[in-house]
PDB file of C-alpha atoms in Angstrom:
ATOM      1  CA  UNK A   1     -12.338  11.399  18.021  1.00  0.00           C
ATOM      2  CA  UNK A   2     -10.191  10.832  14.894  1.00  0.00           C
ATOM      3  CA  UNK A   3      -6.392  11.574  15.000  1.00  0.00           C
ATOM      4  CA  UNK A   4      -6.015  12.396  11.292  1.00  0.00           C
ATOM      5  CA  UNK A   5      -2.622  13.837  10.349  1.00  0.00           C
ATOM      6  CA  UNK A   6      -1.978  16.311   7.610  1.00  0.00           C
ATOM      7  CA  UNK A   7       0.107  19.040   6.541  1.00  0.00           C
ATOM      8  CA  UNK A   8       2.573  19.218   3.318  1.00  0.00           C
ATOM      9  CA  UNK A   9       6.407  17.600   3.426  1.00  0.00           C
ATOM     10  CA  UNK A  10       9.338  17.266   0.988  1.00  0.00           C
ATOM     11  CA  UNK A  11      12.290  16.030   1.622  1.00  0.00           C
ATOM     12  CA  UNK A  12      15.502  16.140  -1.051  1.00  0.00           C
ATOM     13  CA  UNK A  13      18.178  13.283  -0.182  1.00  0.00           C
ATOM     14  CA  UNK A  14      21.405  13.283  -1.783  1.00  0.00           C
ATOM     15  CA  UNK A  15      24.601  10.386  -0.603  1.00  0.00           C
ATOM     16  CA  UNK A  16      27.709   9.641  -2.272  1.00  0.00           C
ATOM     17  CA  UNK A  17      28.414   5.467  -2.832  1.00  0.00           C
ATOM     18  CA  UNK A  18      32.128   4.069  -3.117  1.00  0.00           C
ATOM     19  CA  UNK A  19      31.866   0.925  -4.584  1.00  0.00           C
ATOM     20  CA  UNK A  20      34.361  -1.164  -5.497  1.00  0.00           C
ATOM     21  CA  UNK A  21      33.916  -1.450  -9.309  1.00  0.00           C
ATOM     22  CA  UNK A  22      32.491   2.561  -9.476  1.00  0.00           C
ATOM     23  CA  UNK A  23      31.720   5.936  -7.231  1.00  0.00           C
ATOM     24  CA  UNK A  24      28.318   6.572  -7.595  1.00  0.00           C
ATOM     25  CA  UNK A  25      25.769   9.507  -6.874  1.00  0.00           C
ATOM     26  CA  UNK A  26      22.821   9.116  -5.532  1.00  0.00           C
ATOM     27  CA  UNK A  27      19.695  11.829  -5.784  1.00  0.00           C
ATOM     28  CA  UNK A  28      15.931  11.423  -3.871  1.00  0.00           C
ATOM     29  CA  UNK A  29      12.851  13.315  -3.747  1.00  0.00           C
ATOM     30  CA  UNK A  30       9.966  13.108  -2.012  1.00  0.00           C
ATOM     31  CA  UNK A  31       6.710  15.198  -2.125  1.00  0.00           C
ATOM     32  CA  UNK A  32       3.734  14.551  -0.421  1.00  0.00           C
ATOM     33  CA  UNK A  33       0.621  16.615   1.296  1.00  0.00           C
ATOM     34  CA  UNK A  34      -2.797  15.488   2.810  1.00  0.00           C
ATOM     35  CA  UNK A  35      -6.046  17.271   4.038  1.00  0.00           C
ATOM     36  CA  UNK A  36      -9.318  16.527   5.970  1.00  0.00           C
ATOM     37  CA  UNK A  37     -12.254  17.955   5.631  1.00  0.00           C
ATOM     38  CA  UNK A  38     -15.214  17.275   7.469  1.00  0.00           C
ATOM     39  CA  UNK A  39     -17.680  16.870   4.735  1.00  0.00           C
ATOM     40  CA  UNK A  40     -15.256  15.649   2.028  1.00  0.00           C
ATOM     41  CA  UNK A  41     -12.792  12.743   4.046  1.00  0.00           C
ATOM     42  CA  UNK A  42      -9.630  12.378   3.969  1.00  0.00           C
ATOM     43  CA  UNK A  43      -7.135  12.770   1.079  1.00  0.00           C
ATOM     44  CA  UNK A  44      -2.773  11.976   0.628  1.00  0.00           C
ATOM     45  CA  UNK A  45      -1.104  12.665  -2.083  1.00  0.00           C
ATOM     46  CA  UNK A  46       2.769  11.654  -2.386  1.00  0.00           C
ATOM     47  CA  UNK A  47       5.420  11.135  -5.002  1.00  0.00           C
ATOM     48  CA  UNK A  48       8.614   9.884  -5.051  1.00  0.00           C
ATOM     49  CA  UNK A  49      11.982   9.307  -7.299  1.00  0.00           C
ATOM     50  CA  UNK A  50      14.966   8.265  -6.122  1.00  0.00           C
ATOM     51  CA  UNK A  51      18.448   6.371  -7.700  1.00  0.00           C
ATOM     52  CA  UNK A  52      22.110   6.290  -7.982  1.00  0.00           C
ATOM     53  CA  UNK A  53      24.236   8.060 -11.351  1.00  0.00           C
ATOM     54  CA  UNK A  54      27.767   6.151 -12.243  1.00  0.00           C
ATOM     55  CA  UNK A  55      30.440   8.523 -11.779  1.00  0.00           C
ATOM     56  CA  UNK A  56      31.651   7.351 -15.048  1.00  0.00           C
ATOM     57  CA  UNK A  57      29.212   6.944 -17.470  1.00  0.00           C
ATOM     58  CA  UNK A  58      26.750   9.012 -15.757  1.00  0.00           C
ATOM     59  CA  UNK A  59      23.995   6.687 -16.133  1.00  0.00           C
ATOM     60  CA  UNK A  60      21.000   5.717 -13.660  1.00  0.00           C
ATOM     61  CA  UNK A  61      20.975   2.638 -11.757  1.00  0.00           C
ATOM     62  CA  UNK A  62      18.713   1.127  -8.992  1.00  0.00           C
ATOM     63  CA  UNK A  63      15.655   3.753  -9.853  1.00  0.00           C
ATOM     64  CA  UNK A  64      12.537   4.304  -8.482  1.00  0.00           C
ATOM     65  CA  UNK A  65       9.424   6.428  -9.395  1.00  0.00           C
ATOM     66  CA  UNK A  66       6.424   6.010  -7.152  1.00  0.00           C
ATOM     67  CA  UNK A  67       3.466   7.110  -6.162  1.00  0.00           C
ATOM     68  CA  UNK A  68       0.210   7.001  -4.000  1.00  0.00           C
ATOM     69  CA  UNK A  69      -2.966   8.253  -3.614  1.00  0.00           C
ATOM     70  CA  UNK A  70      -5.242   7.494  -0.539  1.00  0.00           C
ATOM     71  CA  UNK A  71      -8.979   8.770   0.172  1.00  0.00           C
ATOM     72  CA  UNK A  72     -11.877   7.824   2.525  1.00  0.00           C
ATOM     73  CA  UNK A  73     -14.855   9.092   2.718  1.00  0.00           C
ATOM     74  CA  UNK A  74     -16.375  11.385   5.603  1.00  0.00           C
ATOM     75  CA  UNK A  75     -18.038   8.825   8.426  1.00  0.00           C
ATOM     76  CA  UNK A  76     -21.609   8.432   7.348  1.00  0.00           C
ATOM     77  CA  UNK A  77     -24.676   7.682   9.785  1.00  0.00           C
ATOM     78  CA  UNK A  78     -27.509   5.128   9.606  1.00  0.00           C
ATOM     79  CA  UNK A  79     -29.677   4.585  12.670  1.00  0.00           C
ATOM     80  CA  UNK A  80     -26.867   3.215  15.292  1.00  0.00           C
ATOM     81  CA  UNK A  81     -24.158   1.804  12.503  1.00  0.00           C
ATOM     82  CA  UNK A  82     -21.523   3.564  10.750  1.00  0.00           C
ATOM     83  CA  UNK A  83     -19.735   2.902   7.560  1.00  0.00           C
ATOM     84  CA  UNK A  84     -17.048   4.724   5.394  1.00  0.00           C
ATOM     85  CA  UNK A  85     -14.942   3.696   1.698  1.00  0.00           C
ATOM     86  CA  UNK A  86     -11.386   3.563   1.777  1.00  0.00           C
ATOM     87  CA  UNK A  87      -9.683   3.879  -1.809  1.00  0.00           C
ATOM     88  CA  UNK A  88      -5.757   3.373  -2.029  1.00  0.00           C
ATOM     89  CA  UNK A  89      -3.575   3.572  -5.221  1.00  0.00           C
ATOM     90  CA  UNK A  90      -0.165   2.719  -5.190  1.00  0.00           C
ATOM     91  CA  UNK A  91       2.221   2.395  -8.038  1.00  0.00           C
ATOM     92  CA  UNK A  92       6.311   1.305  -8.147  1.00  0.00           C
ATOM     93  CA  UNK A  93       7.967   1.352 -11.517  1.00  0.00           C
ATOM     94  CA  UNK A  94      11.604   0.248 -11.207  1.00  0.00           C
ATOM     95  CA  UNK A  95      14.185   1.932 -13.492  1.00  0.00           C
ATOM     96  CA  UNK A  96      17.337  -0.080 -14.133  1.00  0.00           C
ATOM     97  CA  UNK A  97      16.788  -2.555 -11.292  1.00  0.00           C
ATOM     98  CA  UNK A  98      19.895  -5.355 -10.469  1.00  0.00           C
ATOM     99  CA  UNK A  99      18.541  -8.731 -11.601  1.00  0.00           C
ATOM    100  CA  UNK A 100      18.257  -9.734  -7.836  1.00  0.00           C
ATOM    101  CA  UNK A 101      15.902  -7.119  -7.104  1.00  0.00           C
ATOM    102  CA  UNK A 102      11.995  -7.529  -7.445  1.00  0.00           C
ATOM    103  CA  UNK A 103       7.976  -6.498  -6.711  1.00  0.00           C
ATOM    104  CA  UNK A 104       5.834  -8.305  -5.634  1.00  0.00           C
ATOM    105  CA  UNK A 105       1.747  -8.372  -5.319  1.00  0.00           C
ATOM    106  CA  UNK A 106       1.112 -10.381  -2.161  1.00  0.00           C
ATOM    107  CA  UNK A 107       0.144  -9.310   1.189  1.00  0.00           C
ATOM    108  CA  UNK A 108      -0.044  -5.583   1.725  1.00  0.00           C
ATOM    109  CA  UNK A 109       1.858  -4.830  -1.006  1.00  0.00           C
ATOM    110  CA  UNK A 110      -0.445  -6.025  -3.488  1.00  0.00           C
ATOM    111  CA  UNK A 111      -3.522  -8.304  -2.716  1.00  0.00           C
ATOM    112  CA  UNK A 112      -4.519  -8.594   0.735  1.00  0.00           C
ATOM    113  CA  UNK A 113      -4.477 -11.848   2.113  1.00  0.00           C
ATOM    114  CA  UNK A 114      -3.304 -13.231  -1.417  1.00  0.00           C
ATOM    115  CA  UNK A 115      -0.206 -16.213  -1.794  1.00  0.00           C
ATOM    116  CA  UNK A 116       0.816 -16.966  -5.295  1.00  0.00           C
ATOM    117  CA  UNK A 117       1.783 -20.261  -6.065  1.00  0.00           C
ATOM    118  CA  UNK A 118       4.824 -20.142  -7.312  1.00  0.00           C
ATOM    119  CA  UNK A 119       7.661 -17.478  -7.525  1.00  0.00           C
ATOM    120  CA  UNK A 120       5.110 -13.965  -9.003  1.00  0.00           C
ATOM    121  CA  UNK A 121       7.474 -11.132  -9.029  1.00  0.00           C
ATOM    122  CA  UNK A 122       8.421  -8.126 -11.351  1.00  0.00           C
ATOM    123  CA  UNK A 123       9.803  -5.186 -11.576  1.00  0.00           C
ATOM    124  CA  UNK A 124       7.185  -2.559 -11.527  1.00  0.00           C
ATOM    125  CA  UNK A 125       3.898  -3.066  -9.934  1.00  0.00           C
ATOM    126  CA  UNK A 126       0.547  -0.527  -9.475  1.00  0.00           C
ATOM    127  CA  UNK A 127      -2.218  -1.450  -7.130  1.00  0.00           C
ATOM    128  CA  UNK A 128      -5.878  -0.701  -6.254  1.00  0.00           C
ATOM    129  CA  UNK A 129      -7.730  -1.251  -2.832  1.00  0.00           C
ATOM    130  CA  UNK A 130     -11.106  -0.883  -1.972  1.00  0.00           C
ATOM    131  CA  UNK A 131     -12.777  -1.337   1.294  1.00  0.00           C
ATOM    132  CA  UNK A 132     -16.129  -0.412   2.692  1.00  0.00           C
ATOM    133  CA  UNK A 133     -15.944  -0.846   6.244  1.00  0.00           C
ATOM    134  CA  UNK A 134     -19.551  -0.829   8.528  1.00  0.00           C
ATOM    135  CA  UNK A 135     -19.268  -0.437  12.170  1.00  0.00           C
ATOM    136  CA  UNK A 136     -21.820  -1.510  14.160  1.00  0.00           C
ATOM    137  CA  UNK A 137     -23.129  -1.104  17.562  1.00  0.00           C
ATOM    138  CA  UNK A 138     -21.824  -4.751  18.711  1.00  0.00           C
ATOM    139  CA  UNK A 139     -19.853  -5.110  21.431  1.00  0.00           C
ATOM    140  CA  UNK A 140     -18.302  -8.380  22.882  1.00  0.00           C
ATOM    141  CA  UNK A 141     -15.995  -8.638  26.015  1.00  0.00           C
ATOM    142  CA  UNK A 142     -15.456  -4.523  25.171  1.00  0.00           C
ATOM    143  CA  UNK A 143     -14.555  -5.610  21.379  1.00  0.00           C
ATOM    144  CA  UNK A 144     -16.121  -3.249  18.894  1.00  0.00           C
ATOM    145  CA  UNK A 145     -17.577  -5.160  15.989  1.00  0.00           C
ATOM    146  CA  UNK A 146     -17.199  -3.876  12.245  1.00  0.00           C
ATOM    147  CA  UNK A 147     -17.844  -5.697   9.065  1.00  0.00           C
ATOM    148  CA  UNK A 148     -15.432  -5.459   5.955  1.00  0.00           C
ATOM    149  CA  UNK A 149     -15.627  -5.606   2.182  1.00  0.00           C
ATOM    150  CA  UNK A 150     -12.808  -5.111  -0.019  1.00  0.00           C
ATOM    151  CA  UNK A 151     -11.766  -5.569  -3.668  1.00  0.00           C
ATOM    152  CA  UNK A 152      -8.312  -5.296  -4.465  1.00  0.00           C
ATOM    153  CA  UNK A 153      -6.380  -4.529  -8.267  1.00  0.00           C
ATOM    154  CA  UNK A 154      -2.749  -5.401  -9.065  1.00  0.00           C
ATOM    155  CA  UNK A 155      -0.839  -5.392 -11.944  1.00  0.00           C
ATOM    156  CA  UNK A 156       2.762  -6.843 -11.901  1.00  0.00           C
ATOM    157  CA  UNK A 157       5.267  -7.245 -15.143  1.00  0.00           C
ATOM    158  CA  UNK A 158       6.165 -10.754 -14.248  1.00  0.00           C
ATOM    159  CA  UNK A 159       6.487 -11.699 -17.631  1.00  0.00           C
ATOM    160  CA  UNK A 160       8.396  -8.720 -19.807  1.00  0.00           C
ATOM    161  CA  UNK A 161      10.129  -7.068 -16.782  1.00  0.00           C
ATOM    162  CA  UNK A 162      11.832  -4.972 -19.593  1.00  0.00           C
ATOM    163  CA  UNK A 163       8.544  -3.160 -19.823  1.00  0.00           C
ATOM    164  CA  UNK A 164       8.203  -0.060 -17.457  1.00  0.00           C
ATOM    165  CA  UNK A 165       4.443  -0.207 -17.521  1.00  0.00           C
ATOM    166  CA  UNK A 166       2.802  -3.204 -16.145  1.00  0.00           C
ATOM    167  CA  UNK A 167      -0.411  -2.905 -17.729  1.00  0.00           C
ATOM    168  CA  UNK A 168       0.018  -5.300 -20.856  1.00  0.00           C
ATOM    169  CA  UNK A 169      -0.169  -7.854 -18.053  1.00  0.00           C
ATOM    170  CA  UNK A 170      -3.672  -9.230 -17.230  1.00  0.00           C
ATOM    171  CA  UNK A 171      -4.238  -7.965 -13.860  1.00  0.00           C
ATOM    172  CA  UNK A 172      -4.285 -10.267 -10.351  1.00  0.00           C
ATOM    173  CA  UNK A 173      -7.422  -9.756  -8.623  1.00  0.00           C
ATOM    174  CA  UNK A 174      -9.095 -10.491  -5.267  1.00  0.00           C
ATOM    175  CA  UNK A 175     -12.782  -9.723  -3.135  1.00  0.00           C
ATOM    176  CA  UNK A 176     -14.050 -10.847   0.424  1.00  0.00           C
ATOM    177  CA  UNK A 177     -15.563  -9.850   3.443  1.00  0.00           C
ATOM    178  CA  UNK A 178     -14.379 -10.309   7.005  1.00  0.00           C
ATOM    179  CA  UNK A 179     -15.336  -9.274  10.457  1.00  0.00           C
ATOM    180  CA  UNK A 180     -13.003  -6.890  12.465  1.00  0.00           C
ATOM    181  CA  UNK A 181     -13.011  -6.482  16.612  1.00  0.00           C
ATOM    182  CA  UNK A 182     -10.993  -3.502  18.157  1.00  0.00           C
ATOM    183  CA  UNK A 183     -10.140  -2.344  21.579  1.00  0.00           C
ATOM    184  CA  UNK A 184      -8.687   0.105  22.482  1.00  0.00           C
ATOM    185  CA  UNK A 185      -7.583  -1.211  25.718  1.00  0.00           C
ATOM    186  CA  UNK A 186      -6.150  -4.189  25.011  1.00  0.00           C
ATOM    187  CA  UNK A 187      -2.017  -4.977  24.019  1.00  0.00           C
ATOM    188  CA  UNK A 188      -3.326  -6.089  20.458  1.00  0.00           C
ATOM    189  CA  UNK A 189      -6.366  -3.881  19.377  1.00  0.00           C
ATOM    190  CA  UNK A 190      -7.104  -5.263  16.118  1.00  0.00           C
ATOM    191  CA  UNK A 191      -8.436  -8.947  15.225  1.00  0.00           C
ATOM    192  CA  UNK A 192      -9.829  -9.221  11.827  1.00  0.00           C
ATOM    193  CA  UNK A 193     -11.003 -12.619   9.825  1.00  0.00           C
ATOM    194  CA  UNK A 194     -11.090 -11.797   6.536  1.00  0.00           C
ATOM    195  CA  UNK A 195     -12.671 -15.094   3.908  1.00  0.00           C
ATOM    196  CA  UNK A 196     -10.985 -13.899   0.181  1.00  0.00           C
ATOM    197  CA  UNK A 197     -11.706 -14.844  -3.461  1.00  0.00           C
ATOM    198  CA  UNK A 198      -8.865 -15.078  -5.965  1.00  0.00           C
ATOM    199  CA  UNK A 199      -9.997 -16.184  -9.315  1.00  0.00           C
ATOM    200  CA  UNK A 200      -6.219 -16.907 -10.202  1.00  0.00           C
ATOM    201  CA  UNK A 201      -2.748 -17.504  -8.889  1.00  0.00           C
ATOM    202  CA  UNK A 202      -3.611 -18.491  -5.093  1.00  0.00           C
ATOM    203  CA  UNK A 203      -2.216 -21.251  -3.649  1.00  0.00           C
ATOM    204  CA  UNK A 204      -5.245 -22.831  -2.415  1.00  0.00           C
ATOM    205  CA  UNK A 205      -8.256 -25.182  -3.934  1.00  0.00           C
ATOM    206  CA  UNK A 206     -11.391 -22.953  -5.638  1.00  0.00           C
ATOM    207  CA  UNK A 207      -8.999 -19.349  -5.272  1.00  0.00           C
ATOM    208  CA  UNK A 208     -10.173 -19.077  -1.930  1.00  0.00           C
ATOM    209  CA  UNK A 209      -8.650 -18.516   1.588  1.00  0.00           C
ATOM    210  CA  UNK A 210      -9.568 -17.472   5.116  1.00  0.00           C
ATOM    211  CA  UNK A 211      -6.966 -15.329   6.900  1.00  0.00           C
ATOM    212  CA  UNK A 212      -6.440 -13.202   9.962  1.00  0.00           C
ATOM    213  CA  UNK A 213      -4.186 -10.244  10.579  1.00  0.00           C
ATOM    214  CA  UNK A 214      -3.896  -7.676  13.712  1.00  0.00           C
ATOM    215  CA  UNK A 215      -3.969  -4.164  11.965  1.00  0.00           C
ATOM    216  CA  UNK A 216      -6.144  -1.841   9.611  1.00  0.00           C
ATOM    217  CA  UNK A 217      -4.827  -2.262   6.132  1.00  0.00           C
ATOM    218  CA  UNK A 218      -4.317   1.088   5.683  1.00  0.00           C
ATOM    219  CA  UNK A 219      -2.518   3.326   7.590  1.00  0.00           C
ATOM    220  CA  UNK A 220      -1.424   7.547   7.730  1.00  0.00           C
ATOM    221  CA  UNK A 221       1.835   9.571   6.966  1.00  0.00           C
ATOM    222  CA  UNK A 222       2.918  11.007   9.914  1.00  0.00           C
ATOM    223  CA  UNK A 223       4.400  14.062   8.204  1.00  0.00           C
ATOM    224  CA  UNK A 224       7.734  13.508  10.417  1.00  0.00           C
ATOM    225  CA  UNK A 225      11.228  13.366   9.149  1.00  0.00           C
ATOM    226  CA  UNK A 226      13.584  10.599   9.382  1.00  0.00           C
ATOM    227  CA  UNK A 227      16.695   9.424   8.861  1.00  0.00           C
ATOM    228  CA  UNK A 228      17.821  10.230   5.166  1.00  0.00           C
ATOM    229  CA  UNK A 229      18.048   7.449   3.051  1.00  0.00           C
ATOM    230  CA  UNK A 230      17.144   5.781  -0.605  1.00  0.00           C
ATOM    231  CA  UNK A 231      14.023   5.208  -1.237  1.00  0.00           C
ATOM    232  CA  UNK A 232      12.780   1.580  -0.171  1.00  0.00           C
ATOM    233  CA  UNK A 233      12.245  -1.097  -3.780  1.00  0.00           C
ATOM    234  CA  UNK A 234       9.893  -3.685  -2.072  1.00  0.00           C
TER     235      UNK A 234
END
């Protein structure tokens, strides 16, 4: 069975900030909605903008206008294996950001499994994940076995952060395969080993790099609300 939550939610914010050198404003939105469908997958849709208006010039500060899309594909049946695609875009553009605020495109923000080698930020970044995930009949010590491919997208204004757009950057991309074991029994259910490709920017000899994590890399909205707040630059 497949505990897939969807529904529709929006949310308005709205807090008042005393700072010492001006009162500011500030105003959030958030829309989002998601549906399954049997023979069609699963698809979220959200949108969000969110920062803070100086009381006395009235102008914006600390924006933020995002976005995301996520889809996967119905579960599809070959003889005893499984397999499904996963495709997740996600996109940050930073409106009058302080200069100690900044994107970046590692981890699972940006690249999976990716480490620049130097300082790679920005101030607006968009993203695009693929993964084609097989799951297979293997079983070890009541691990489930399931193979992974991915190919992940990410653009990042590192070099003209005055730019909203990121896309006159060339883009940061990485591919691999890696082998994931669930239980469902177990205090950690995940264990994935993932071998990536980056042809540039990683912090490794030939662009590549094994690595490991403990969780899917994507995950659902819960359609719940929370404790009002700003909307999170990272």
């Amino acid at each position: 069975p497949e505990d897939i939550p969807p529904g529709p939610l929006g949310s308005f914010a709205g807090v008042y900030d005393s700072p010492p050198a001006d009162n500011r404003r500030y105003y959030g939105v958030r829309l989002s909605s998601a549906s399954y469908r049997p023979q069609r997958g699963y698809l979220y849709l959200s949108g969000e903008f969110g920062g803070f208006v100086r009381s006395r010039s009235n102008d914006w500060q600390q924006g933020l206008l995002s976005g995301e899309i996520l889809y996967f594909t119905r579960l599809y049946h070959t003889g005893n294996f499984q397999w499904r695609h996963f495709l997740w875009q996600r996109s940050a553009l930073g409106l009058h950001r302080f200069a100690n605020e900044y994107l970046t495109i590692d981890g699972e923000r940006g690249l999976r499994g990716f480490r620049p080698t130097g300082p790679l930020t920005g101030t607006s970044r968009v993203t695009l994940n693929y993964e084609a995930t097989m799951y297979t009949p293997v079983s070890f010590l009541g691990f489930r076995m399931a193979v992974v491919g991915f190919a992940d997208v990410a653009w990042l204004n590192a070099t003209k952060p005055d730019r909203l757009l990121p896309f006159f950057e060339k883009p940061y991309t990485g591919i691999g395969m890696g082998l994931r074991f669930r239980n469902e029994y177990t205090a950690i259910r995940t264990i994935q080993l993932t071998l990536g490709f980056y042809p540039r920017g990683l912090d490794a000899p030939n662009g590549i790099r094994l690595f490991e994590n403990s969780r899917p890399y994507y995950d659902f909205s819960d359609f719940s609300f929370g404790q009002p707040g700003v909307t999170r630059f990272q």
